[in-house]
CSV table of C-alpha atoms in Angstrom, one decimal:
chain,number,residue,atom,x,y,z
A,795,MET,CA,8.8,9.7,-19.0
A,796,ILE,CA,7.7,6.9,-21.1
A,797,ILE,CA,11.2,5.6,-21.4
A,798,ARG,CA,11.8,5.7,-17.9
A,799,GLN,CA,9.0,3.5,-17.1
A,800,LEU,CA,9.5,1.1,-19.6
A,801,GLY,CA,13.1,1.1,-18.5
A,802,TYR,CA,12.1,0.5,-14.4
A,803,ALA,CA,9.4,-2.5,-16.4
A,804,ILE,CA,12.8,-4.2,-18.0
A,805,ALA,CA,14.9,-4.1,-15.1
A,806,PHE,CA,11.8,-5.4,-13.1
A,807,ALA,CA,11.4,-8.5,-15.7
A,808,ALA,CA,15.1,-8.8,-15.9
A,809,LEU,CA,15.0,-9.2,-11.8
A,810,VAL,CA,12.5,-11.8,-12.2
A,811,LEU,CA,13.8,-13.6,-15.0
A,812,ALA,CA,17.0,-13.5,-13.1
A,813,ALA,CA,15.4,-15.1,-9.7
A,814,ALA,CA,13.8,-17.6,-11.5
A,815,ALA,CA,17.1,-18.9,-13.1
A,816,GLY,CA,19.0,-18.3,-9.5
A,817,LEU,CA,16.0,-20.4,-7.9
A,818,ARG,CA,16.3,-23.2,-10.1
A,819,GLU,CA,20.0,-23.5,-9.9
A,820,ALA,CA,19.3,-23.4,-6.6
A,821,VAL,CA,16.9,-26.1,-6.4
A,822,ALA,CA,18.9,-28.4,-9.1
A,823,SER,CA,22.0,-28.1,-6.6
A,824,GLY,CA,20.0,-29.0,-3.4
A,825,ALA,CA,20.3,-26.1,-1.6
A,826,LEU,CA,16.4,-25.4,-1.9
A,827,ASP,CA,13.5,-27.2,-2.2
A,828,ALA,CA,11.4,-26.9,-4.9
A,829,GLU,CA,8.3,-25.5,-2.3
A,830,SER,CA,10.7,-22.9,-1.0
A,831,ALA,CA,11.7,-21.7,-4.5
A,832,LYS,CA,8.1,-21.4,-5.8
A,833,ARG,CA,7.5,-19.3,-2.5
A,834,ILE,CA,9.9,-17.1,-2.6
A,835,MET,CA,9.1,-16.5,-6.8
A,836,GLN,CA,5.1,-15.8,-5.8
A,837,ALA,CA,6.2,-13.5,-3.0
A,838,MET,CA,8.1,-11.7,-5.4
A,839,LEU,CA,5.8,-11.2,-7.3
A,840,GLY,CA,3.1,-10.6,-4.8
A,841,LEU,CA,5.6,-7.4,-3.8
A,842,GLY,CA,6.1,-6.3,-7.9
A,843,LEU,CA,2.5,-5.8,-7.8
A,844,ALA,CA,2.2,-3.9,-4.6
A,845,GLY,CA,5.2,-1.8,-5.5
A,846,TYR,CA,3.1,-1.4,-9.0
A,847,GLY,CA,-0.1,-0.6,-6.9
A,848,ASN,CA,1.8,1.7,-5.3
A,849,PHE,CA,2.7,4.3,-7.7
A,850,MET,CA,-0.3,4.0,-10.0
A,851,PRO,CA,-2.0,7.0,-8.0
A,852,LYS,CA,0.8,8.7,-9.4
A,853,LYS,CA,0.7,8.3,-12.9
A,854,LEU,CA,-1.7,11.4,-13.8
A,855,GLY,CA,-1.5,12.0,-17.3
A,856,ARG,CA,-2.6,14.9,-18.9
A,857,PRO,CA,-5.5,17.1,-16.9
A,858,ARG,CA,-8.9,16.3,-17.9
A,859,ARG,CA,-11.1,19.4,-19.2
A,860,SER,CA,-13.5,18.9,-16.6
A,861,PRO,CA,-12.7,19.2,-12.9
A,862,GLU,CA,-15.7,16.8,-12.2
A,863,ALA,CA,-13.3,14.3,-14.7
A,864,GLU,CA,-10.5,15.0,-13.2
A,865,ALA,CA,-11.5,14.5,-9.9
A,866,ARG,CA,-13.2,11.1,-10.7
A,867,MET,CA,-10.1,10.2,-12.6
A,868,GLN,CA,-7.8,10.4,-9.8
A,869,ALA,CA,-10.6,8.6,-7.4
A,870,ALA,CA,-10.3,5.5,-9.7
A,871,LEU,CA,-6.6,5.8,-9.6
A,872,ARG,CA,-6.7,6.1,-6.0
A,873,VAL,CA,-9.1,3.3,-5.4
A,874,GLY,CA,-7.1,0.9,-7.8
A,875,GLY,CA,-3.7,1.8,-6.3
A,876,TRP,CA,-4.7,1.1,-2.9
A,877,ALA,CA,-6.7,-2.1,-4.0
A,878,MET,CA,-3.6,-3.4,-5.8
A,879,THR,CA,-0.8,-2.4,-3.3
A,880,LEU,CA,-2.9,-4.3,-0.8
A,881,ALA,CA,-3.4,-7.4,-2.8
A,882,GLY,CA,0.3,-7.5,-3.6
A,883,LEU,CA,1.1,-7.6,0.0
A,884,VAL,CA,-2.0,-10.4,1.0
A,885,TYR,CA,-0.6,-12.3,-2.0
A,886,ALA,CA,3.1,-11.8,-1.1
A,887,LEU,CA,2.5,-12.9,2.9
A,888,LEU,CA,0.0,-15.9,2.0
A,889,TRP,CA,2.8,-17.3,-0.2
A,890,ALA,CA,5.6,-16.7,2.2
A,891,LEU,CA,3.6,-18.0,5.4
A,892,ALA,CA,0.2,-19.9,4.6
A,893,PRO,CA,0.2,-23.7,3.7
A,894,LEU,CA,0.4,-24.0,-0.2
A,895,PRO,CA,-3.7,-24.6,-0.9
A,896,LEU,CA,-4.8,-21.4,1.0
A,897,ALA,CA,-1.7,-19.2,-0.4
A,898,ASP,CA,-2.8,-20.3,-4.0
A,899,THR,CA,-6.5,-19.7,-3.6
A,900,GLY,CA,-6.2,-16.9,-1.2
A,901,GLY,CA,-3.6,-15.1,-3.3
A,902,THR,CA,-5.8,-15.4,-6.6
A,903,ILE,CA,-9.0,-14.6,-5.1
A,904,ALA,CA,-7.1,-11.5,-3.5
A,905,VAL,CA,-5.6,-10.3,-6.8
A,906,ALA,CA,-8.9,-11.1,-8.7
A,907,GLY,CA,-10.7,-9.2,-6.1
A,908,ALA,CA,-8.5,-6.1,-6.3
A,909,ALA,CA,-8.6,-6.5,-10.3
A,910,ALA,CA,-12.8,-6.2,-10.1
A,911,ILE,CA,-12.7,-3.2,-7.7
A,912,THR,CA,-10.2,-1.3,-10.0
A,913,LEU,CA,-12.1,-2.1,-13.2
A,914,GLY,CA,-15.7,-1.6,-11.4
A,915,TYR,CA,-14.4,1.4,-9.7
A,916,ALA,CA,-13.3,2.9,-13.2
A,917,LEU,CA,-16.4,1.8,-15.0
A,918,TRP,CA,-18.6,3.9,-11.9
A,919,CYS,CA,-16.3,6.7,-12.4
A,920,PHE,CA,-16.5,6.7,-16.2
A,921,ALA,CA,-20.5,6.2,-16.4
A,922,ALA,CA,-20.7,9.1,-13.7
A,923,CYS,CA,-18.8,11.2,-15.4
A,924,ARG,CA,-20.6,10.5,-18.7
A,925,GLY,CA,-24.0,11.1,-16.8
A,926,ALA,CA,-23.1,14.5,-15.4
A,927,ARG,CA,-22.2,15.5,-18.7
A,928,GLY,CA,-25.1,14.2,-20.2
A,929,ALA,CA,-27.2,16.1,-17.9
A,930,SER,CA,-25.3,19.2,-18.1
A,931,ALA,CA,-25.7,19.0,-22.1
A,932,GLN,CA,-29.7,18.8,-21.5
A,933,ARG,CA,-30.1,21.6,-19.5
B,563,MET,CA,12.0,10.4,0.8
B,564,SER,CA,13.2,13.0,3.4
B,565,ARG,CA,11.6,15.6,0.9
B,566,VAL,CA,8.4,13.8,1.4
B,567,PHE,CA,8.3,13.7,5.2
B,568,LYS,CA,9.5,17.4,5.2
B,569,ALA,CA,6.6,18.7,3.2
B,570,LEU,CA,3.9,16.3,5.5
B,571,ALA,CA,5.5,17.8,8.6
B,572,ASP,CA,3.7,21.1,8.2
B,573,PRO,CA,-0.3,21.1,9.0
B,574,THR,CA,-0.9,23.8,6.4
B,575,ARG,CA,0.6,21.7,3.7
B,576,ARG,CA,-1.1,18.8,4.7
B,577,ALA,CA,-4.4,20.6,4.6
B,578,VAL,CA,-3.8,21.5,1.3
B,579,LEU,CA,-3.3,17.8,0.1
B,580,GLN,CA,-6.5,16.8,2.3
B,581,HIS,CA,-8.4,19.7,-0.3
B,582,LEU,CA,-6.9,18.7,-3.3
B,583,ARG,CA,-7.9,14.9,-2.2
B,584,ARG,CA,-11.3,16.3,-3.0
B,585,ARG,CA,-10.6,18.1,-6.5
B,586,PRO,CA,-8.1,20.2,-8.1
B,587,MET,CA,-8.2,23.6,-7.2
B,588,THR,CA,-6.5,26.7,-8.5
B,589,ALA,CA,-3.5,28.7,-6.3
B,590,GLY,CA,-6.1,31.4,-5.7
B,591,GLU,CA,-8.8,28.9,-4.3
B,592,LEU,CA,-6.5,27.3,-2.3
B,593,SER,CA,-5.2,30.6,-0.9
B,594,ALA,CA,-8.2,31.7,0.1
B,595,LEU,CA,-8.8,28.5,2.2
B,596,PHE,CA,-5.6,29.9,4.3
B,597,PRO,CA,-5.2,32.5,7.0
B,598,VAL,CA,-1.5,33.4,5.4
B,599,SER,CA,0.1,35.6,2.7
B,600,LYS,CA,0.0,34.3,-0.8
B,601,PRO,CA,3.9,34.3,-1.1
B,602,THR,CA,3.8,31.8,2.2
B,603,MET,CA,1.3,29.6,0.2
B,604,SER,CA,3.5,29.6,-3.0
B,605,ALA,CA,6.3,28.5,-0.8
B,606,HIS,CA,4.1,26.0,0.8
B,607,PHE,CA,3.3,24.6,-2.8
B,608,ALA,CA,7.0,24.3,-4.2
B,609,VAL,CA,7.9,22.4,-1.2
B,610,LEU,CA,5.0,20.0,-2.1
B,611,ARG,CA,5.8,20.1,-5.8
B,612,GLU,CA,9.6,19.8,-5.2
B,613,ALA,CA,8.4,16.3,-3.0
B,614,ASP,CA,6.6,15.6,-6.1
B,615,LEU,CA,3.5,15.4,-4.0
B,616,ILE,CA,1.3,17.9,-6.1
B,617,ASP,CA,1.0,18.4,-10.0
B,618,ALA,CA,0.8,21.8,-11.4
B,619,ASP,CA,-0.9,22.9,-14.8
B,620,LYS,CA,0.1,26.3,-15.8
B,621,GLN,CA,-3.1,27.8,-18.3
B,622,GLY,CA,-2.2,31.7,-18.8
B,623,THR,CA,-1.9,33.3,-15.1
B,624,THR,CA,-3.8,30.5,-13.7
B,625,ILE,CA,-2.1,27.7,-11.9
B,626,SER,CA,-3.9,24.6,-11.2
B,627,TYR,CA,-2.7,21.8,-8.7
B,628,ARG,CA,-4.0,18.7,-8.5
B,629,LEU,CA,-2.6,15.5,-6.0
B,630,LYS,CA,0.0,13.3,-7.1
B,631,LEU,CA,0.2,10.9,-4.0
B,632,SER,CA,1.4,7.1,-4.3
B,633,VAL,CA,-0.7,4.8,-1.8
B,634,LEU,CA,2.4,5.1,0.6
B,635,GLU,CA,2.5,8.7,0.7
B,636,ASP,CA,-1.2,8.8,1.0
B,637,ALA,CA,-0.9,6.5,3.9
B,638,LEU,CA,1.7,8.8,5.4
B,639,LEU,CA,-0.2,11.6,5.1
B,640,GLU,CA,-3.2,9.8,6.6
B,641,PHE,CA,-1.0,9.1,9.9
B,642,ALA,CA,0.5,12.3,9.8
B,643,HIS,CA,-2.9,13.7,9.9
B,644,ALA,CA,-4.3,11.3,12.6
B,645,PHE,CA,-1.4,11.9,14.9
B,646,GLY,CA,-0.9,15.4,14.5
B,647,ILE,CA,2.8,15.3,13.4
B,648,GLY,CA,4.2,18.9,13.4
B,649,ALA,CA,1.6,20.6,15.2
B,650,GLY,CA,2.9,24.2,14.7
B,651,PRO,CA,3.0,25.4,11.2
B,652,ALA,CA,6.6,25.2,9.5
B,653,ALA,CA,8.6,27.8,7.8
B,654,ALA,CA,7.6,27.3,4.3
B,655,ASP,CA,11.0,27.3,3.3
B,656,GLY,CA,12.2,30.9,3.0
B,657,ASN,CA,11.9,33.6,0.6
B,658,SER,CA,13.7,31.9,-2.2
B,659,THR,CA,11.1,29.6,-3.1
B,660,HIS,CA,8.9,32.7,-3.3
B,661,HIS,CA,10.7,34.0,-6.6
B,662,ARG,CA,10.7,30.6,-8.4
B,663,GLU,CA,7.0,30.4,-7.6
B,664,GLY,CA,5.4,33.7,-8.5
B,665,PRO,CA,2.7,35.0,-7.0
B,666,ALA,CA,-0.1,32.6,-6.3
B,667,SER,CA,-2.7,32.9,-9.4
């Protein structure tokens, strides 16, 4: 399972490197202008993030001991997955269609916002779970 | 992907996924929520497992199921639920799956 995931990650990295090299060649030969090459590359990265976010809720790991912890972990993965997928799509769309300054700022805000939501919700779930465990231990 | 569409086409299977959205549940708990026989429920679980929409963990004689939906599958589930795709319950895929799954416990 880990080897397969690693394989996908390496394949995606190779694809990004190959695309970067191809775009560089296209710019050097005059077939593509530098702005278009940058837009294509950034849109591709956005789609990669959306793809990763899409599969995030499927990476469950081992079952937790308590159903409460399991439910919260799944909720955190779901929220993170949705946030990353939507952020990736927004990033790709902005870089494909919006003016460069807006794409740059808006894309960064979208991805940073998704990361903050993912991390914040995961921490909230963790704290709620610990709180519930502490309360049940006191009883 | 066709397995996913097939799995989401049936309202009972969609309802199972909606219940699992709240928390992981055992096969027995889920079976008790539906007015169908346990072998039929087992066949539904087998279809969902084949589509990789749920994850099963067997502890002794108890099988616990938990949700395993990608974002796209989650969106498809909501879409199918909202528009009532496959309004009548589909056959739970024959008797062959009953033997593979065993009784819902």
